Coordinates of C-alpha atoms in Angstrom, one line a residue:
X1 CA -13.6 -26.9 22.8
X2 CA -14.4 -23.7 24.1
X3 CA -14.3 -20.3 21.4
X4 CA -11.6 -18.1 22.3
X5 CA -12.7 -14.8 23.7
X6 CA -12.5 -11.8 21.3
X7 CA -9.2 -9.7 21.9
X8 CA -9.7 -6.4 23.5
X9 CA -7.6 -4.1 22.0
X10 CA -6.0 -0.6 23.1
X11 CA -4.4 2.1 21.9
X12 CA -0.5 2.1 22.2
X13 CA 0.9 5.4 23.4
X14 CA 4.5 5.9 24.9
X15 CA 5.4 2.3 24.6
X16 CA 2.2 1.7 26.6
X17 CA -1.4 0.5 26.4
X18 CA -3.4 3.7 27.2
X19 CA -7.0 4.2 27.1
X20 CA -9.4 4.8 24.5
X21 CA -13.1 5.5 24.3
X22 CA -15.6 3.2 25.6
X23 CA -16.8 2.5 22.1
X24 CA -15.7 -0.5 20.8
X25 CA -16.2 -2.4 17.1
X26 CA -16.4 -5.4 16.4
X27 CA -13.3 -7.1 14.2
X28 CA -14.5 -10.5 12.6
X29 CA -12.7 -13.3 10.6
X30 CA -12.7 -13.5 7.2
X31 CA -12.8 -16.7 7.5
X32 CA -15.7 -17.8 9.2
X33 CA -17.6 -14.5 10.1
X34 CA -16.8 -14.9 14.2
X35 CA -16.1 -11.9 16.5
X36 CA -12.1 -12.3 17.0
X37 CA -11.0 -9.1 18.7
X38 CA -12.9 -5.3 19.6
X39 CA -11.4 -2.5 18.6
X40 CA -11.5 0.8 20.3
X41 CA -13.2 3.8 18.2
X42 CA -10.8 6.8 19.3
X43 CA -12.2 10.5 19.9
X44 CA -10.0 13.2 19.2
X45 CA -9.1 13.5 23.1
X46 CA -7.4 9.7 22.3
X47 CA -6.3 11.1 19.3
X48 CA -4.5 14.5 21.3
X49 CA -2.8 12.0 24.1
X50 CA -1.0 10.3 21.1
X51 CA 0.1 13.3 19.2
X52 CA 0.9 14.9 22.4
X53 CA 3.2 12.0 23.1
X54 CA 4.6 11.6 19.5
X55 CA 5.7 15.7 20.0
X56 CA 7.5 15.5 23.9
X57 CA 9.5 12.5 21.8
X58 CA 10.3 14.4 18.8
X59 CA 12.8 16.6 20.3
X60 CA 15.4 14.1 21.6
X61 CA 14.5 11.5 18.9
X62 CA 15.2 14.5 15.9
X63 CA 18.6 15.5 17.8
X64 CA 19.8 12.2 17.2
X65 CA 22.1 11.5 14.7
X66 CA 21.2 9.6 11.3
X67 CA 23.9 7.1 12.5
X68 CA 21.9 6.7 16.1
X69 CA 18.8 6.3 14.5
X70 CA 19.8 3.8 12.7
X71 CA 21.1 2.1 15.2
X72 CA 17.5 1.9 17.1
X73 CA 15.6 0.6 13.4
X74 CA 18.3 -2.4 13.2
X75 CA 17.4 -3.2 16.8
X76 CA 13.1 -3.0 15.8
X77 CA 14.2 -4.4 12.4
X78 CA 15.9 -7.7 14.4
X79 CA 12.6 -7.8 17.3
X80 CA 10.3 -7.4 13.9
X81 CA 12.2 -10.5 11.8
X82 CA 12.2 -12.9 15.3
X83 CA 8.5 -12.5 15.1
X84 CA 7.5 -12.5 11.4
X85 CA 6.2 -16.1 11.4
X86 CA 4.1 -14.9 14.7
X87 CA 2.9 -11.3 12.5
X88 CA 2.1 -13.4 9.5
X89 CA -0.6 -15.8 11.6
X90 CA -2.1 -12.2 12.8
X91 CA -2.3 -11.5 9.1
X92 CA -4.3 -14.6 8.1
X93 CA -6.2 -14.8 11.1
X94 CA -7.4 -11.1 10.7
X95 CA -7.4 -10.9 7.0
X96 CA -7.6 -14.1 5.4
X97 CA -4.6 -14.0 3.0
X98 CA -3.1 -17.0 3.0
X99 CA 0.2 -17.8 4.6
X100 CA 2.2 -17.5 1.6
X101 CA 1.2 -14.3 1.1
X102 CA 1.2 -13.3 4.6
X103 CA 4.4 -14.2 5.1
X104 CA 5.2 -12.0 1.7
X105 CA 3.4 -9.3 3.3
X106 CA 5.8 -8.9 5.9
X107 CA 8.9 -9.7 3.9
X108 CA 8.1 -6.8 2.3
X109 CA 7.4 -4.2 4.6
X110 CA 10.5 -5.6 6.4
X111 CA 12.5 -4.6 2.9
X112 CA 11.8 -0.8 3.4
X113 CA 13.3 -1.0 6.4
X114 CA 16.2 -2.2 5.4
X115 CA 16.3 0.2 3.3
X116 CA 15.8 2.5 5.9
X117 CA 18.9 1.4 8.0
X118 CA 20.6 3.3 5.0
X119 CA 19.5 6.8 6.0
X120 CA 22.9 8.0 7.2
X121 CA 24.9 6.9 3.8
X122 CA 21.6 8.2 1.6
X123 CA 20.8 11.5 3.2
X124 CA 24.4 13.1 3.0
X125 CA 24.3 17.0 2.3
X126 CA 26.6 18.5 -0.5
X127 CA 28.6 21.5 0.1
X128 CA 30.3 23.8 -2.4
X129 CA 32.3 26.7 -2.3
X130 CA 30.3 29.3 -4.5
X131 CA 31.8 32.4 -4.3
X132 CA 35.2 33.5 -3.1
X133 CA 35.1 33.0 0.8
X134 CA 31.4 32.0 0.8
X135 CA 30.1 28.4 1.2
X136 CA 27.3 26.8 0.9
X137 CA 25.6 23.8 2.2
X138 CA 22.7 21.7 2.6
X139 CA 21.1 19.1 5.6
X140 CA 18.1 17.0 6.0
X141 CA 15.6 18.3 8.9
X142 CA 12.6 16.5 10.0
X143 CA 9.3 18.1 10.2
X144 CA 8.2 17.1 13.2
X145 CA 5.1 14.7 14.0
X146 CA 3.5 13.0 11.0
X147 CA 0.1 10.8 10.7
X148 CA -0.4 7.5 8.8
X149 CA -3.9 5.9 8.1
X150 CA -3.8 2.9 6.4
X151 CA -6.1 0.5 4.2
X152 CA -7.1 -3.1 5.0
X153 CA -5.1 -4.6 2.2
X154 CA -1.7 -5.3 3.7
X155 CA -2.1 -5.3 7.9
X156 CA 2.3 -5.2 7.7
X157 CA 3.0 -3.9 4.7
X158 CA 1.6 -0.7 3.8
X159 CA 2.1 0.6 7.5
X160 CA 6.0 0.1 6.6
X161 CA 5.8 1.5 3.6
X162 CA 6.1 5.2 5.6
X163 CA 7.1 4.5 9.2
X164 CA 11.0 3.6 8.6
X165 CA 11.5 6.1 6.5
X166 CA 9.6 8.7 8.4
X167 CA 11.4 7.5 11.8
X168 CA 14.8 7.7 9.8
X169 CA 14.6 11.0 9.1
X170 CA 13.7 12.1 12.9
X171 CA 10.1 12.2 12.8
X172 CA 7.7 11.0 15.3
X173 CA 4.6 8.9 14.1
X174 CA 0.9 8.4 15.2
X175 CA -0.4 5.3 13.0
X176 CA -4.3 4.4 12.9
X177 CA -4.4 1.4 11.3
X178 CA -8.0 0.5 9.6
X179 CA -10.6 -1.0 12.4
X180 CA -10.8 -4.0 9.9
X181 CA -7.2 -5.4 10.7
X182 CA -6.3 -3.6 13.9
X183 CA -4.3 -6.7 15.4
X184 CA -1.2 -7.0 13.2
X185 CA 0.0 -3.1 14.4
X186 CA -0.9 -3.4 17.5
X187 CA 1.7 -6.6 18.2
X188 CA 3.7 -4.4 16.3
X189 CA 3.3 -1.6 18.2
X190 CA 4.3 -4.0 21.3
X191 CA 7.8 -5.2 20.1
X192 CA 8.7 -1.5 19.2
X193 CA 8.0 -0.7 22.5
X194 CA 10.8 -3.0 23.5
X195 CA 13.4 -1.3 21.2
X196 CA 12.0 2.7 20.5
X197 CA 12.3 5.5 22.7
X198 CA 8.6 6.3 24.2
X199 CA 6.3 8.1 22.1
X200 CA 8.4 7.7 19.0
X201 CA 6.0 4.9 17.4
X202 CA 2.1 5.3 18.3
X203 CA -1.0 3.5 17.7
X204 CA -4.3 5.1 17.7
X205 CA -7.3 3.0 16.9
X206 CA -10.8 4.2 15.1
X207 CA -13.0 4.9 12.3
X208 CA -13.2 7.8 9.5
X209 CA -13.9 10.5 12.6
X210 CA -10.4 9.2 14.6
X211 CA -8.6 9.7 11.1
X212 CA -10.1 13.1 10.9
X213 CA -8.7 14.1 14.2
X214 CA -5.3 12.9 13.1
X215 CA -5.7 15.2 9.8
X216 CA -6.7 18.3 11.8
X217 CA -4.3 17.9 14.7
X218 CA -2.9 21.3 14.9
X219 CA 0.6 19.4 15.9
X220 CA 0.9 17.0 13.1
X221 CA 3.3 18.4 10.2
X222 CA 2.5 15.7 7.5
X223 CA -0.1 13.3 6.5
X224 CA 0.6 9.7 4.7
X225 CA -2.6 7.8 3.0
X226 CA -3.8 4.9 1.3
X227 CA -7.1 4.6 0.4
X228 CA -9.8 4.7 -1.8
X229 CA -10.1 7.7 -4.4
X230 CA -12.7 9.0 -3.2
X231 CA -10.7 9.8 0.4
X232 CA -7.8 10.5 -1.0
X233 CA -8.8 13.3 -2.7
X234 CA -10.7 14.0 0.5
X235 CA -7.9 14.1 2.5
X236 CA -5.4 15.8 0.5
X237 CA -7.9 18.6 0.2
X238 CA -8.2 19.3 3.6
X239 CA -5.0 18.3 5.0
X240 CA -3.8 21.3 2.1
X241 CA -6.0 23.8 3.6
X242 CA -4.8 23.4 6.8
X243 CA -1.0 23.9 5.7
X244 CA 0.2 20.6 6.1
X245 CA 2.1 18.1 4.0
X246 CA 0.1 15.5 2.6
X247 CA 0.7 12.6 0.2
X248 CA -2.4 10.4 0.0
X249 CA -2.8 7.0 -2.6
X250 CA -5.5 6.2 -4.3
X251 CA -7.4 3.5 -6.0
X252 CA -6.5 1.7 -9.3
X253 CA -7.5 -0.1 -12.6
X254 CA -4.7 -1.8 -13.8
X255 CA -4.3 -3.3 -17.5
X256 CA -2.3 -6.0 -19.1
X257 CA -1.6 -6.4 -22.9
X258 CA -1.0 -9.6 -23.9
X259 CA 0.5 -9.6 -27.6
X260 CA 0.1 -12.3 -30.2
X261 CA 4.0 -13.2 -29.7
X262 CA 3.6 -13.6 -25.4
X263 CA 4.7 -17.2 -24.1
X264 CA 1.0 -18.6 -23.7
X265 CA 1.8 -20.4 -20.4
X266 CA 3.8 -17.7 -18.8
X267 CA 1.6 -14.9 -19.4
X268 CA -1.3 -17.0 -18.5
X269 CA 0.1 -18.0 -14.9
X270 CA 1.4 -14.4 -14.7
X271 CA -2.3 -12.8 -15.0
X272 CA -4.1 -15.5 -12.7
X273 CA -1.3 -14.5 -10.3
X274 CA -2.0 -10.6 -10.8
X275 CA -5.9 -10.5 -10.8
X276 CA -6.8 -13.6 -8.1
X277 CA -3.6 -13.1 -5.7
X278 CA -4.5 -11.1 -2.2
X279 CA -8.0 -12.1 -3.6
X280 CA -7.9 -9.4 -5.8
X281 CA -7.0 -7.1 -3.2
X282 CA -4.5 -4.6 -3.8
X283 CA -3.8 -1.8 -5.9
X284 CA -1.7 -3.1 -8.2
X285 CA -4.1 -6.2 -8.8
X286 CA -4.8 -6.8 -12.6
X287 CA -8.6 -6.0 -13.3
X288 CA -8.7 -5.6 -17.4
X289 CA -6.7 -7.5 -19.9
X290 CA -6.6 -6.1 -23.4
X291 CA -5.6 -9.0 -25.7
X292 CA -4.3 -7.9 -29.4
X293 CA -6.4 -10.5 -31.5
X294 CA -7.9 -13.5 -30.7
X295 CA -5.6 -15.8 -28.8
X296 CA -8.5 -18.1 -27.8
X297 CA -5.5 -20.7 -26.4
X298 CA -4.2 -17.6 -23.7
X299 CA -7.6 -17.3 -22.4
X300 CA -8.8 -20.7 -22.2
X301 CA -5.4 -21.5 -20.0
X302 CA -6.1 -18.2 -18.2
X303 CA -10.1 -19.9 -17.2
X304 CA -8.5 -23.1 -16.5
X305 CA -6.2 -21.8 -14.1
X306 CA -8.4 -19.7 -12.3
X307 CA -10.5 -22.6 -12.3
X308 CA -8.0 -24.6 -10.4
X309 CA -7.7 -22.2 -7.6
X310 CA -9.2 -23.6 -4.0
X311 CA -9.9 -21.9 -1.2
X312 CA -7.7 -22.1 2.1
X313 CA -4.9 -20.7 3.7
X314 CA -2.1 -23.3 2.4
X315 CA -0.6 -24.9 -0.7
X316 CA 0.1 -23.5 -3.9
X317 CA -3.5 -22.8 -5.4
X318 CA -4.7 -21.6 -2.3
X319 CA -7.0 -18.4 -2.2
X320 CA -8.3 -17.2 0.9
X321 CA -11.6 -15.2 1.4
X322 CA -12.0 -11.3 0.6
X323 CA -12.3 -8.8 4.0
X324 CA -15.8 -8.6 4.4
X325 CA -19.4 -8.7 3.5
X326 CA -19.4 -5.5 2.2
X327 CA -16.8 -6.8 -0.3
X328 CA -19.0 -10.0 -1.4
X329 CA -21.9 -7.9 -1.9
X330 CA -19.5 -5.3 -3.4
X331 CA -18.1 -8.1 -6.0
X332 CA -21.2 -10.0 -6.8
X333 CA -22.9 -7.0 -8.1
X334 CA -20.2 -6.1 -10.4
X335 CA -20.2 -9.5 -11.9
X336 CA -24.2 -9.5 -11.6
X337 CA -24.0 -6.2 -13.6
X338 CA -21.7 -7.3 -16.3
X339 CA -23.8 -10.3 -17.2
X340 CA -26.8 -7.4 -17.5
X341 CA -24.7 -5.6 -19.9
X342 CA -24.4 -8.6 -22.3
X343 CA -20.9 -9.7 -21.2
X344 CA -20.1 -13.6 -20.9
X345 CA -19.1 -14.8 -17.9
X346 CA -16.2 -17.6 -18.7
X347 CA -15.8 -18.4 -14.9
X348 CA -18.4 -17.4 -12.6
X349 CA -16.8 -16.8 -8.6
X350 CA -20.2 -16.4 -7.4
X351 CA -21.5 -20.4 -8.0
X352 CA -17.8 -21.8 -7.4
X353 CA -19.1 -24.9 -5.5
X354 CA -16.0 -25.1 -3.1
X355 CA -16.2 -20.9 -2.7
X356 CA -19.8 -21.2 -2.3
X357 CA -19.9 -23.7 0.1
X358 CA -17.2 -21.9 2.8
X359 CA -19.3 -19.0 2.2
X360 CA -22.5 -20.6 3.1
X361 CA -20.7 -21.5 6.9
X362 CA -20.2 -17.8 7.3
X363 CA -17.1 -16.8 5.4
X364 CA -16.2 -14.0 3.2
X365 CA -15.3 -16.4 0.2
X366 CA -15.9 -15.7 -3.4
X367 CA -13.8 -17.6 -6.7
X368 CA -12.2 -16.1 -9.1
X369 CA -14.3 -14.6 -11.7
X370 CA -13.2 -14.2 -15.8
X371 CA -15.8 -11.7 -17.6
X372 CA -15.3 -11.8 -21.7
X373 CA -16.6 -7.9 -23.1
X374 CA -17.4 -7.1 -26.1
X375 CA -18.7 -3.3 -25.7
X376 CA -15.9 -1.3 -24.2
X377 CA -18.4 0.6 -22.0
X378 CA -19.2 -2.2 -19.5
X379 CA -19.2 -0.7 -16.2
X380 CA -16.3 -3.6 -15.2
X381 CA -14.0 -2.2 -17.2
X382 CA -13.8 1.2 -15.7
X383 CA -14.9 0.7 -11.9
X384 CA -12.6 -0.4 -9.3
X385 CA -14.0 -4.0 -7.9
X386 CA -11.1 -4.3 -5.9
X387 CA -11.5 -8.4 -5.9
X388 CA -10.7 -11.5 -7.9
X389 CA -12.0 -10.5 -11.4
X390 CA -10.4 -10.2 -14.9
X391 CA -12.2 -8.6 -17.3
X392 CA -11.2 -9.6 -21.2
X393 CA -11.5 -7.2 -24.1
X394 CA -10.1 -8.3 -27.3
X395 CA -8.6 -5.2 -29.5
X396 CA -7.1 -5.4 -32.6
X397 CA -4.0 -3.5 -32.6
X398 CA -1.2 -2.1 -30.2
X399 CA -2.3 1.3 -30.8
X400 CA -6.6 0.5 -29.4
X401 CA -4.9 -1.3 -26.7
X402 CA -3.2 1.5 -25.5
X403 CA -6.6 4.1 -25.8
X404 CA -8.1 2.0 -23.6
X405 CA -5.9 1.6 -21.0
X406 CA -5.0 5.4 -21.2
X407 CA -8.3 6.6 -21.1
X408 CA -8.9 5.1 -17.4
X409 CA -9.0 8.2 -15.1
X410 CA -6.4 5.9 -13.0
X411 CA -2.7 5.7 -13.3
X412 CA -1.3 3.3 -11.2
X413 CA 0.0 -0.2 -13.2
X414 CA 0.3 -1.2 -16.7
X415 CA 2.0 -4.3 -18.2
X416 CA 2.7 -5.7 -21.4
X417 CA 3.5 -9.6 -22.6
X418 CA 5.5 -9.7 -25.5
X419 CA 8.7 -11.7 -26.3
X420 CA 9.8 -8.9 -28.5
X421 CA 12.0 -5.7 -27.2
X422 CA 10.6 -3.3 -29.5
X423 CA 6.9 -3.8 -28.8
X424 CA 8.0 -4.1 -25.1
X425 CA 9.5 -0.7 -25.6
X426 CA 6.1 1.0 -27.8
X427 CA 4.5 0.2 -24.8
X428 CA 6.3 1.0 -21.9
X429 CA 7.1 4.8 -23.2
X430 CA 3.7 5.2 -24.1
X431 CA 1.6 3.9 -21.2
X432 CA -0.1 6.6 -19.0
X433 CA 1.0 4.9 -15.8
X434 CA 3.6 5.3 -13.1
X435 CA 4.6 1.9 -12.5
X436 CA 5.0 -0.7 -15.7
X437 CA 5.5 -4.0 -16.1
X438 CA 6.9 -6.3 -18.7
X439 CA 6.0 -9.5 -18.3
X440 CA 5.3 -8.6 -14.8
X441 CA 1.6 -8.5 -13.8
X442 CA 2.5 -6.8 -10.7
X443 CA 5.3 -4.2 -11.4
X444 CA 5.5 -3.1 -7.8
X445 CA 9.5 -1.2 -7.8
X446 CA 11.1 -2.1 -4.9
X447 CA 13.7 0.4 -2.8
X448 CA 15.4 2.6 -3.7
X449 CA 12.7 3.0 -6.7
X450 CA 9.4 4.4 -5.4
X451 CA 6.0 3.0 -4.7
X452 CA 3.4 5.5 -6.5
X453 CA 0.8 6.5 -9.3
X454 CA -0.6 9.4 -11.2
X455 CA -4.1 10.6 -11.8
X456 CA -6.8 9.5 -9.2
X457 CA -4.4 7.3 -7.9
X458 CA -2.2 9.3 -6.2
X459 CA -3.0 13.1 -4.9
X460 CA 0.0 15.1 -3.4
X461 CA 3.8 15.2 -4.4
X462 CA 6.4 12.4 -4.1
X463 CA 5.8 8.3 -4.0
X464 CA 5.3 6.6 -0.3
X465 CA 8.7 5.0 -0.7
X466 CA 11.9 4.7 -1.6
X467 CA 14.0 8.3 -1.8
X468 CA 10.9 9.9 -2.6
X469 CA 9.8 9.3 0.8
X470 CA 13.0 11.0 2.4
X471 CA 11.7 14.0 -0.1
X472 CA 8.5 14.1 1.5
X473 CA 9.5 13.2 5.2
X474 CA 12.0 15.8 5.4
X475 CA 12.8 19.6 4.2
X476 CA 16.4 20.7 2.6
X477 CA 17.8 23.5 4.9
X478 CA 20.3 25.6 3.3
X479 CA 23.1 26.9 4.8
X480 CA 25.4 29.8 3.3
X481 CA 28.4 30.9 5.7
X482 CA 30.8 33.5 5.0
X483 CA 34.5 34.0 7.4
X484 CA 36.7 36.6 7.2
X485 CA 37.3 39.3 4.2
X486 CA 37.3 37.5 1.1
X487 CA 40.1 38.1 -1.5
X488 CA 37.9 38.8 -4.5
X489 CA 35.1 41.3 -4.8
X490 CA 31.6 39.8 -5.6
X491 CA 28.1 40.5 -5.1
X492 CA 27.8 37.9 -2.3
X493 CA 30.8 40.2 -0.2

């Protein structure tokens, strides 16, 4: 059987493929290391011809209604949920999660906009009479055209975790998705076209110099990011000097504290889930569990687990590879380090035979990995790894649990196990973290609650979702009208 050809992919402009530079990179499989689709590299003249695009659009698309607006996301939100078994193959194909997941991954992006289709019930003005004859009201205005770039992590997801919202509230978007999973947005980017007015949705491909263009654009209002730190703070710096709006997400290094009173099994399949799901790939992974005492029965189930995980793309141990080289090399050497530093390794992703053996036929594949510390300066338990490893440090009350995990210079996730409401509730008000979990190794809040952290995770005002994201999407215009001679004296007449 002959190998497919690798997919050459364009930028989508105007609810059209348009050209892009000559430049192309290559996009390979997780999987097995093959060449599976080129991606264009966009100079800022690409970049131009899709904000040029996204702003003759913006006029008529603004002067729409909330209600008409709507109207066009139910019509993408019904071409999008025809084809989510179709966008979730893309995702493992491109990525490697596996189909569970993928199929999660676009369940979820498709929730914010459902959420979205509420726009014209959740963005009502108030009025008020505050003075005699003189009143005063408020209206949601759009800013104009905004700019998403986007991680790796979640091909569906993460992309519709601002476009709904941003489209909602009258805004026209230029998207570049990251090089590594261009082929998820790009479909996407196809059935739009079918449903959106031209130029309201476009897709620009690239690297770091296309999402530079899209930051300096002298027409783009607003700026959405998730990333690294390190860009993030990037980003936000120089989207701020140039005037604009800018919310940009960081990294992440999320703890769990398991308590002597947690249900053992739970709490063990709850942190395999948390640390070794997405491989380890998303922000709100676990990375450091903090157990108060001993507990040597939690952690052996927690090794035994991880142990049973296979990789693949189906069933219900199933882990599929990480994005790239970069990551193995990235991953290895954090658990190569660790083992320098006198840490034990209780499960050891590297020599996995089943892991190690996909790897060795070109795949990105490395097992979960469980480190034991015993010195709270290991370099593990402060660097993001962004893959499948838990790091164990054993502490000896509540109170060095929490220093720990509130000393990270992150503040994205925190959970706690406990069967008991009043340890539950030490924790929760006194974890530096925006989003907290009990009994819930991944406490992403879903709409209308906001996506977001504090610290180096998150740089700008407002959360990506939820009614945060109408805050950040939109500005508050304030209207004060006045007829006639009013019947009292005041100092407004």
């Amino acid at each position: 059987m002959a190998l497919q050809s690798p997919q050459k992919l364009s930028n989508y402009v105007g609810n059209q493929v348009t050209a892009a530079s000559e430049k192309y990179l290559e996009v390979t499989s997780p999987h097995n290391g093959e060449t599976i689709a080129l991606v264009p590299l966009s100079t800022a003249s690409d970049v131009d011809v899709a904000v040029t695009s996204a702003k003759a659009a913006f006029g008529a698309w603004s002067g729409l209604t909330f209600k008409a607006r709507s109207a066009y996301l139910l019509k993408l939100y019904v071409e999008l949920q025809a084809h989510a078994d179709e966008l979730a193959e893309l995702i493992v194909r491109e990525h490697g999660k596996n189909r569970a997941e993928a199929k999660g991954d676009v369940a979820k992006g498709l929730e914010t906009l459902e959420y979205a289709l509420s726009l014209p019930q959740l963005t009502q003005g108030r009025v008020a009479y505050v003075s005699s004859g003189v009143q005063c009201r408020d209206e949601r205005v759009a800013l104009g055209v905004v700019g998403g770039i986007v991680p790796f992590n979640f091909p569906f997801m993460v992309p519709f975790w601002t476009i709904p919202i941003a489209l909602g509230m009258g805004n026209t978007y230029v998207l570049k998705p990251s090089e590594k999973v261009p082929m998820t947005m790009t479909r996407v980017a196809e059935l739009a076209s079918r449903v959106l007015p031209a130029g309201v949705l476009n897709i620009v491909h690239g690297d770091a110099k296309c999402a530079q263009s899209l930051v300096e654009h002298t027409d783009v209002r607003a700026i959405a990011f998730v990333g690294t730190s390190a860009v993030a703070e990037q980003i936000h710096l120089r989207a701020t000097q140039l005037g604009k709006r800018v919310l940009a997400l960081g990294g992440a290094k999320n703890h769990l504290v398991a308590l002597p009173d947690c249900d053992i099994e739970m709490t063990a399949q709850d942190v395999v889930n948390s640390f070794a799901g997405c491989a380890g790939e998303r922000c709100m992974a676990a990375s450091v569990l903090l157990v108060v005492g001993e507990q040597p029965e939690l952690v052996e189930r927690i090794v035994a687990k991880a142990r049973a995980l296979e990789p693949g793309t189906d069933g219900m141990r199933a882990m599929g590879p990480v994005i790239d080289a970069g990551a193995v090399s990235r991953i290895t050497s954090a658990i190569a380090r660790a083992e320098e530093e006198g840490a034990e390794l209780l499960l050891d992703g590297r020599s996995e035979p089943l892991f190690a053996e996909r790897r060795a036929q070109g795949g990105f594949w490395i097992g979960p990995s469980v480190i034991r510390h015993t010195s709270s300066t290991d370099c593990a338990l402060h660097d993001e790894i962004f893959g499948p490893v838990l790091s164990i440090l054993h502490c000896p009350n509540f109170d060095a649990a929490l220093a720990v995990e509130n000393a990270n210079c992150y503040g994205n996730a925190a959970c706690v196990y406990t069967q008991s409401g009043a340890s539950a509730e030490y924790f929760t008000q006194r974890f530096e973290a925006a989003m907290i979990g009990v009994n819930v190794g991944v406490p992403v809040p879903r709409e209308p609650f906001s996506f977001g952290g504090i610290r180096r995770s998150r740089f700008g005002t407002c959360d990506i979702t939820g009614d945060a994201a109408i805050e950040f999407f939109s500005f508050r215009r304030k209207i004060t009208t006045k007829w006639g001679i009013a019947a009292e004296k005041s100092w407004m007449n």
